[in-house]
């Protein structure tokens, strides 16, 4: 039992060492780029608790396009960057939700404005 446990630990250490030295390990931009991009996801998640009047529909739309493009890049680049793909997929989901909130808010504002404005036909 003891020899098996030691061999298992050695295999784990060898695996971690191989990952650190790999093309997508923590010494490369394939690792740190996606890690930094998780900030977009965190910011979007925190904005979900805020009023939709602060949402910039054009900027949120641009973030949706940005994440869509980088999802494709992450899938096509060699070596394939799954961490970047997961990051931008998460950001795409968050930003699409924020975009829907912003558009719904703008639509309600337009309806309220139209209802408050007297009709020219009257």
CSV table of N, CA and C in Angstrom, one decimal:
chain,number,residue,atom,x,y,z
A,1,UNK,N,0.8,-1.2,0.0
A,1,UNK,CA,0.0,0.0,0.0
A,1,UNK,C,0.9,1.2,0.0
A,2,UNK,N,1.9,1.2,0.8
A,2,UNK,CA,2.7,2.4,0.9
A,2,UNK,C,3.5,2.7,-0.4
A,3,UNK,N,4.0,1.7,-1.1
A,3,UNK,CA,4.7,1.9,-2.3
A,3,UNK,C,3.7,2.5,-3.4
A,4,UNK,N,2.5,2.0,-3.4
A,4,UNK,CA,1.5,2.5,-4.3
A,4,UNK,C,1.1,4.0,-4.1
A,5,UNK,N,1.0,4.4,-2.8
A,5,UNK,CA,0.7,5.7,-2.5
A,5,UNK,C,1.9,6.7,-2.9
A,6,UNK,N,3.1,6.2,-2.7
A,6,UNK,CA,4.2,7.0,-3.1
A,6,UNK,C,4.3,7.1,-4.6
A,7,UNK,N,4.0,6.1,-5.3
A,7,UNK,CA,4.0,6.1,-6.8
A,7,UNK,C,2.9,7.0,-7.3
A,8,UNK,N,1.8,7.0,-6.6
A,8,UNK,CA,0.7,7.9,-7.0
A,8,UNK,C,1.1,9.4,-6.8
A,9,UNK,N,1.7,9.7,-5.8
A,9,UNK,CA,2.2,11.0,-5.5
A,9,UNK,C,3.2,11.5,-6.6
A,10,UNK,N,4.1,10.6,-6.9
A,10,UNK,CA,5.1,10.9,-7.9
A,10,UNK,C,4.5,11.1,-9.3
A,11,UNK,N,3.4,10.4,-9.6
A,11,UNK,CA,2.7,10.6,-10.8
A,11,UNK,C,2.0,11.9,-10.8
A,12,UNK,N,1.4,12.3,-9.7
A,12,UNK,CA,0.8,13.6,-9.6
A,12,UNK,C,1.8,14.7,-9.8
A,13,UNK,N,2.9,14.6,-9.1
A,13,UNK,CA,3.9,15.7,-9.2
A,13,UNK,C,4.4,15.7,-10.6
A,14,UNK,N,4.6,14.6,-11.3
A,14,UNK,CA,5.1,14.6,-12.7
A,14,UNK,C,4.0,15.2,-13.6
A,15,UNK,N,2.8,15.0,-13.3
A,15,UNK,CA,1.7,15.6,-14.1
A,15,UNK,C,1.6,17.1,-14.0
A,16,UNK,N,1.8,17.6,-12.7
A,16,UNK,CA,1.8,19.0,-12.5
A,16,UNK,C,3.0,19.7,-13.1
A,17,UNK,N,4.1,19.0,-13.0
A,17,UNK,CA,5.3,19.6,-13.6
A,17,UNK,C,5.2,19.6,-15.2
A,18,UNK,N,4.6,18.6,-15.8
A,18,UNK,CA,4.4,18.6,-17.2
A,18,UNK,C,3.4,19.7,-17.6
A,19,UNK,N,2.4,19.9,-16.8
A,19,UNK,CA,1.4,21.0,-17.1
A,19,UNK,C,2.1,22.4,-17.0
A,20,UNK,N,2.9,22.6,-16.0
A,20,UNK,CA,3.5,23.9,-15.8
A,20,UNK,C,4.4,24.2,-17.0
A,21,UNK,N,5.1,23.2,-17.6
A,21,UNK,CA,6.0,23.3,-18.7
A,21,UNK,C,5.3,23.2,-20.1
A,22,UNK,N,4.0,23.0,-20.1
A,22,UNK,CA,3.3,22.8,-21.3
A,22,UNK,C,3.1,24.1,-22.1
A,23,UNK,N,2.6,23.9,-23.3
A,23,UNK,CA,2.3,25.1,-24.2
A,23,UNK,C,1.1,25.9,-23.7
A,24,UNK,N,0.3,25.4,-22.8
A,24,UNK,CA,-0.8,26.1,-22.2
A,24,UNK,C,-0.7,26.3,-20.7
A,25,UNK,N,0.4,26.1,-20.2
A,25,UNK,CA,0.6,26.1,-18.7
A,25,UNK,C,0.7,27.6,-18.2
A,26,UNK,N,0.9,27.7,-16.9
A,26,UNK,CA,0.9,29.1,-16.3
A,26,UNK,C,2.1,30.0,-16.6
A,27,UNK,N,3.0,29.5,-17.4
A,27,UNK,CA,4.1,30.4,-17.9
A,27,UNK,C,3.9,31.0,-19.2
A,28,UNK,N,2.6,30.8,-19.7
A,28,UNK,CA,2.3,31.3,-21.1
A,28,UNK,C,1.1,32.2,-21.1
A,29,UNK,N,0.9,32.9,-22.2
A,29,UNK,CA,-0.2,33.8,-22.4
A,29,UNK,C,-1.5,33.0,-22.6
A,30,UNK,N,-1.3,31.7,-23.0
A,30,UNK,CA,-2.5,30.8,-23.1
A,30,UNK,C,-3.2,30.6,-21.8
A,31,UNK,N,-2.5,30.8,-20.7
A,31,UNK,CA,-3.0,30.7,-19.4
A,31,UNK,C,-3.4,32.1,-18.8
A,32,UNK,N,-2.5,33.0,-18.8
A,32,UNK,CA,-2.8,34.3,-18.2
A,32,UNK,C,-3.8,35.2,-18.9
A,33,UNK,N,-3.9,35.1,-20.2
A,33,UNK,CA,-4.9,35.8,-21.0
A,33,UNK,C,-6.3,35.5,-20.5
A,34,UNK,N,-6.7,34.2,-20.5
A,34,UNK,CA,-8.0,33.9,-20.1
A,34,UNK,C,-8.2,34.2,-18.6
A,35,UNK,N,-7.2,34.0,-17.8
A,35,UNK,CA,-7.4,34.3,-16.4
A,35,UNK,C,-7.7,35.8,-16.2
A,36,UNK,N,-7.1,36.7,-16.9
A,36,UNK,CA,-7.4,38.1,-16.8
A,36,UNK,C,-8.8,38.4,-17.4
A,37,UNK,N,-9.1,37.7,-18.5
A,37,UNK,CA,-10.5,38.0,-19.1
A,37,UNK,C,-11.6,37.6,-18.2
A,38,UNK,N,-11.4,36.7,-17.2
A,38,UNK,CA,-12.5,36.4,-16.2
A,38,UNK,C,-13.0,37.6,-15.5
A,39,UNK,N,-12.2,38.7,-15.5
A,39,UNK,CA,-12.7,40.0,-15.0
A,39,UNK,C,-13.9,40.5,-15.6
A,40,UNK,N,-14.1,40.3,-17.0
A,40,UNK,CA,-15.3,40.7,-17.7
A,40,UNK,C,-16.5,40.0,-17.1
A,41,UNK,N,-16.3,38.7,-16.9
A,41,UNK,CA,-17.4,37.8,-16.4
A,41,UNK,C,-17.8,38.3,-15.0
A,42,UNK,N,-16.8,38.5,-14.1
A,42,UNK,CA,-17.1,38.9,-12.8
A,42,UNK,C,-17.8,40.3,-12.8
A,43,UNK,N,-17.4,41.2,-13.6
A,43,UNK,CA,-18.0,42.5,-13.7
A,43,UNK,C,-19.4,42.4,-14.1
A,44,UNK,N,-19.7,41.6,-15.2
A,44,UNK,CA,-21.0,41.4,-15.7
A,44,UNK,C,-21.9,40.8,-14.6
A,45,UNK,N,-21.4,39.8,-13.9
A,45,UNK,CA,-22.2,39.2,-12.8
A,45,UNK,C,-22.6,40.2,-11.7
A,46,UNK,N,-21.6,41.0,-11.4
A,46,UNK,CA,-21.9,42.0,-10.3
A,46,UNK,C,-22.9,43.1,-10.8
A,47,UNK,N,-22.9,43.4,-12.1
A,47,UNK,CA,-23.8,44.4,-12.7
A,47,UNK,C,-25.2,43.8,-12.8
A,48,UNK,N,-25.4,42.5,-12.6
A,48,UNK,CA,-26.8,42.0,-12.7
A,48,UNK,C,-27.6,42.5,-11.5
A,49,UNK,N,-27.0,42.9,-10.4
A,49,UNK,CA,-27.7,43.4,-9.3
A,49,UNK,C,-28.0,44.9,-9.4
A,50,UNK,N,-27.5,45.5,-10.4
A,50,UNK,CA,-27.7,47.0,-10.5
A,50,UNK,C,-28.9,47.3,-11.4
A,51,UNK,N,-29.3,48.5,-11.4
A,51,UNK,CA,-30.4,48.9,-12.2
A,51,UNK,C,-30.1,48.9,-13.7
A,52,UNK,N,-31.0,48.5,-14.5
A,52,UNK,CA,-30.7,48.4,-16.0
A,52,UNK,C,-30.5,49.7,-16.6
A,53,UNK,N,-30.8,50.8,-16.0
A,53,UNK,CA,-30.5,52.1,-16.6
A,53,UNK,C,-29.1,52.5,-16.8
A,54,UNK,N,-28.2,51.7,-16.1
A,54,UNK,CA,-26.7,52.0,-16.3
A,54,UNK,C,-26.2,51.1,-17.5
A,55,UNK,N,-26.9,50.2,-18.1
A,55,UNK,CA,-26.4,49.4,-19.1
A,55,UNK,C,-26.3,50.2,-20.4
A,56,UNK,N,-25.1,50.1,-21.0
A,56,UNK,CA,-24.9,50.7,-22.3
A,56,UNK,C,-25.2,49.6,-23.4
A,57,UNK,N,-26.2,49.7,-24.1
A,57,UNK,CA,-26.6,48.7,-25.1
A,57,UNK,C,-25.5,48.6,-26.2
A,58,UNK,N,-25.0,49.7,-26.7
A,58,UNK,CA,-23.9,49.5,-27.7
A,58,UNK,C,-22.7,48.8,-27.2
A,59,UNK,N,-22.3,49.2,-25.9
A,59,UNK,CA,-21.1,48.6,-25.4
A,59,UNK,C,-21.3,47.1,-25.1
A,60,UNK,N,-22.5,46.8,-24.5
A,60,UNK,CA,-22.8,45.4,-24.2
A,60,UNK,C,-22.8,44.6,-25.5
A,61,UNK,N,-23.4,45.2,-26.6
A,61,UNK,CA,-23.4,44.5,-27.9
A,61,UNK,C,-22.0,44.2,-28.4
A,62,UNK,N,-21.1,45.2,-28.2
A,62,UNK,CA,-19.7,45.1,-28.6
A,62,UNK,C,-19.0,44.0,-27.8
A,63,UNK,N,-19.3,43.9,-26.5
A,63,UNK,CA,-18.8,42.8,-25.7
A,63,UNK,C,-19.3,41.4,-26.2
A,64,UNK,N,-20.5,41.4,-26.6
A,64,UNK,CA,-21.1,40.1,-27.2
A,64,UNK,C,-20.3,39.7,-28.4
A,65,UNK,N,-20.1,40.6,-29.3
A,65,UNK,CA,-19.3,40.3,-30.6
A,65,UNK,C,-17.9,39.9,-30.2
A,66,UNK,N,-17.3,40.7,-29.3
A,66,UNK,CA,-15.9,40.4,-28.9
A,66,UNK,C,-15.8,38.9,-28.3
A,67,UNK,N,-16.7,38.6,-27.5
A,67,UNK,CA,-16.6,37.2,-26.9
A,67,UNK,C,-16.9,36.2,-27.9
A,68,UNK,N,-17.9,36.4,-28.8
A,68,UNK,CA,-18.1,35.5,-29.9
A,68,UNK,C,-16.9,35.2,-30.8
A,69,UNK,N,-16.2,36.3,-31.1
A,69,UNK,CA,-15.0,36.2,-32.0
A,69,UNK,C,-13.9,35.4,-31.2
A,70,UNK,N,-13.8,35.7,-30.0
A,70,UNK,CA,-12.7,35.1,-29.2
A,70,UNK,C,-13.0,33.6,-28.9
A,71,UNK,N,-14.3,33.3,-28.8
A,71,UNK,CA,-14.7,31.8,-28.7
A,71,UNK,C,-14.2,31.1,-29.9
A,72,UNK,N,-14.4,31.6,-31.1
A,72,UNK,CA,-13.9,31.0,-32.3
A,72,UNK,C,-12.4,30.9,-32.3
A,73,UNK,N,-11.7,32.0,-31.9
A,73,UNK,CA,-10.3,32.0,-31.9
A,73,UNK,C,-9.8,30.9,-31.0
A,74,UNK,N,-10.3,30.8,-29.8
A,74,UNK,CA,-9.9,29.9,-28.8
A,74,UNK,C,-10.1,28.4,-29.2
A,75,UNK,N,-11.1,28.2,-30.1
A,75,UNK,CA,-11.3,26.9,-30.6
A,75,UNK,C,-10.4,26.5,-31.7
A,76,UNK,N,-10.0,27.5,-32.5
A,76,UNK,CA,-9.2,27.3,-33.7
A,76,UNK,C,-7.7,27.4,-33.5
A,77,UNK,N,-7.3,28.1,-32.5
A,77,UNK,CA,-5.8,28.3,-32.2
A,77,UNK,C,-5.2,26.9,-31.8
A,78,UNK,N,-4.0,26.8,-32.1
A,78,UNK,CA,-3.3,25.5,-31.7
A,78,UNK,C,-2.1,25.9,-30.8
A,79,UNK,N,-2.0,25.4,-29.6
A,79,UNK,CA,-2.9,24.3,-29.1
A,79,UNK,C,-4.3,25.0,-28.7
A,80,UNK,N,-5.3,24.2,-28.8
A,80,UNK,CA,-6.7,24.7,-28.5
A,80,UNK,C,-6.7,25.2,-27.1
A,81,UNK,N,-7.3,26.4,-26.9
A,81,UNK,CA,-7.3,27.0,-25.6
A,81,UNK,C,-8.7,26.9,-24.9
A,82,UNK,N,-8.9,25.8,-24.2
A,82,UNK,CA,-10.2,25.5,-23.5
A,82,UNK,C,-10.5,26.5,-22.4
A,83,UNK,N,-9.4,27.0,-21.7
A,83,UNK,CA,-9.7,28.0,-20.7
A,83,UNK,C,-10.2,29.3,-21.3
A,84,UNK,N,-9.6,29.7,-22.4
A,84,UNK,CA,-10.1,31.0,-23.0
A,84,UNK,C,-11.5,30.7,-23.6
A,85,UNK,N,-11.8,29.6,-24.1
A,85,UNK,CA,-13.1,29.3,-24.6
A,85,UNK,C,-14.2,29.3,-23.5
A,86,UNK,N,-13.9,28.7,-22.4
A,86,UNK,CA,-14.8,28.7,-21.2
A,86,UNK,C,-15.0,30.2,-20.7
A,87,UNK,N,-14.0,30.9,-20.7
A,87,UNK,CA,-14.1,32.3,-20.2
A,87,UNK,C,-15.0,33.1,-21.1
A,88,UNK,N,-14.8,33.0,-22.4
A,88,UNK,CA,-15.6,33.8,-23.4
A,88,UNK,C,-17.0,33.3,-23.5
A,89,UNK,N,-17.2,32.0,-23.4
A,89,UNK,CA,-18.5,31.4,-23.4
A,89,UNK,C,-19.3,32.0,-22.2
A,90,UNK,N,-18.7,32.0,-21.0
A,90,UNK,CA,-19.3,32.5,-19.8
A,90,UNK,C,-19.6,34.0,-20.0
A,91,UNK,N,-18.7,34.8,-20.6
A,91,UNK,CA,-18.9,36.2,-20.8
A,91,UNK,C,-20.0,36.4,-21.8
A,92,UNK,N,-20.1,35.6,-22.8
A,92,UNK,CA,-21.2,35.7,-23.8
A,92,UNK,C,-22.5,35.5,-23.1
A,93,UNK,N,-22.6,34.6,-22.3
A,93,UNK,CA,-23.9,34.3,-21.6
A,93,UNK,C,-24.3,35.5,-20.7
A,94,UNK,N,-23.3,36.0,-19.9
A,94,UNK,CA,-23.6,37.1,-19.0
A,94,UNK,C,-23.9,38.4,-19.8
A,95,UNK,N,-23.2,38.7,-20.9
A,95,UNK,CA,-23.4,39.9,-21.7
A,95,UNK,C,-24.8,39.8,-22.5
A,96,UNK,N,-25.1,38.6,-22.9
A,96,UNK,CA,-26.4,38.5,-23.6
A,96,UNK,C,-27.6,38.7,-22.6
A,97,UNK,N,-27.4,38.3,-21.4
A,97,UNK,CA,-28.4,38.6,-20.4
A,97,UNK,C,-28.5,40.1,-20.1
A,98,UNK,N,-27.3,40.7,-20.0
A,98,UNK,CA,-27.3,42.1,-19.7
A,98,UNK,C,-27.9,42.9,-20.9
A,99,UNK,N,-27.6,42.4,-22.1
A,99,UNK,CA,-28.1,43.1,-23.3
A,99,UNK,C,-29.7,43.0,-23.3
A,100,UNK,N,-30.2,41.8,-23.0
A,100,UNK,CA,-31.7,41.7,-22.9
A,100,UNK,C,-32.2,42.6,-21.9
A,101,UNK,N,-31.6,42.8,-20.7
A,101,UNK,CA,-32.1,43.7,-19.7
A,101,UNK,C,-32.0,45.1,-20.2
A,102,UNK,N,-31.0,45.5,-20.9
A,102,UNK,CA,-30.9,46.9,-21.4
A,102,UNK,C,-31.9,47.2,-22.5
A,103,UNK,N,-32.1,46.2,-23.4
A,103,UNK,CA,-33.1,46.4,-24.4
A,103,UNK,C,-34.6,46.5,-23.8
A,104,UNK,N,-34.8,45.6,-22.9
A,104,UNK,CA,-36.2,45.7,-22.2
A,104,UNK,C,-36.4,47.0,-21.5
A,105,UNK,N,-35.3,47.5,-20.8
A,105,UNK,CA,-35.4,48.8,-20.2
A,105,UNK,C,-35.7,49.9,-21.2
A,106,UNK,N,-34.9,49.9,-22.3
A,106,UNK,CA,-35.1,51.0,-23.3
A,106,UNK,C,-36.6,50.9,-23.9
A,107,UNK,N,-37.0,49.7,-24.1
A,107,UNK,CA,-38.4,49.5,-24.6
A,107,UNK,C,-39.4,50.1,-23.6
A,108,UNK,N,-39.3,49.8,-22.4
A,108,UNK,CA,-40.2,50.3,-21.3
A,108,UNK,C,-40.2,51.8,-21.3
A,109,UNK,N,-39.0,52.4,-21.4
A,109,UNK,CA,-38.8,53.8,-21.3
A,109,UNK,C,-39.5,54.5,-22.5
A,110,UNK,N,-39.4,53.9,-23.7
A,110,UNK,CA,-40.0,54.4,-24.9
A,110,UNK,C,-41.6,54.3,-24.8
A,111,UNK,N,-42.0,53.2,-24.2
A,111,UNK,CA,-43.5,53.0,-24.0
A,111,UNK,C,-44.0,54.1,-23.0
A,112,UNK,N,-43.3,54.3,-21.9
A,112,UNK,CA,-43.7,55.2,-20.9
A,112,UNK,C,-43.7,56.6,-21.5
A,113,UNK,N,-42.7,56.9,-22.3
A,113,UNK,CA,-42.6,58.2,-22.9
A,113,UNK,C,-43.7,58.5,-23.9
A,114,UNK,N,-44.1,57.4,-24.7
A,114,UNK,CA,-45.2,57.5,-25.7
A,114,UNK,C,-46.5,57.7,-24.9
A,115,UNK,N,-46.7,57.0,-23.8
A,115,UNK,CA,-47.9,57.1,-23.1
A,115,UNK,C,-48.1,58.5,-22.4
A,116,UNK,N,-47.0,59.1,-22.0
A,116,UNK,CA,-47.0,60.4,-21.3
A,116,UNK,C,-47.2,61.5,-22.3
A,117,UNK,N,-46.8,61.3,-23.6
A,117,UNK,CA,-46.9,62.4,-24.6
A,117,UNK,C,-48.3,62.4,-25.1
A,118,UNK,N,-48.9,63.6,-25.1
A,118,UNK,CA,-50.3,63.6,-25.7
A,118,UNK,C,-50.2,63.4,-27.2
A,119,UNK,N,-51.2,62.7,-27.7
A,119,UNK,CA,-51.3,62.4,-29.1
A,119,UNK,C,-51.6,63.6,-30.0
A,120,UNK,N,-50.9,63.7,-31.1
A,120,UNK,CA,-51.1,64.8,-32.0
A,120,UNK,C,-52.5,64.8,-32.7
A,121,UNK,N,-53.1,63.6,-32.8
A,121,UNK,CA,-54.4,63.4,-33.4
A,121,UNK,C,-55.5,63.9,-32.5
A,122,UNK,N,-55.3,64.0,-31.2
A,122,UNK,CA,-56.4,64.4,-30.3
A,122,UNK,C,-56.7,65.8,-30.4
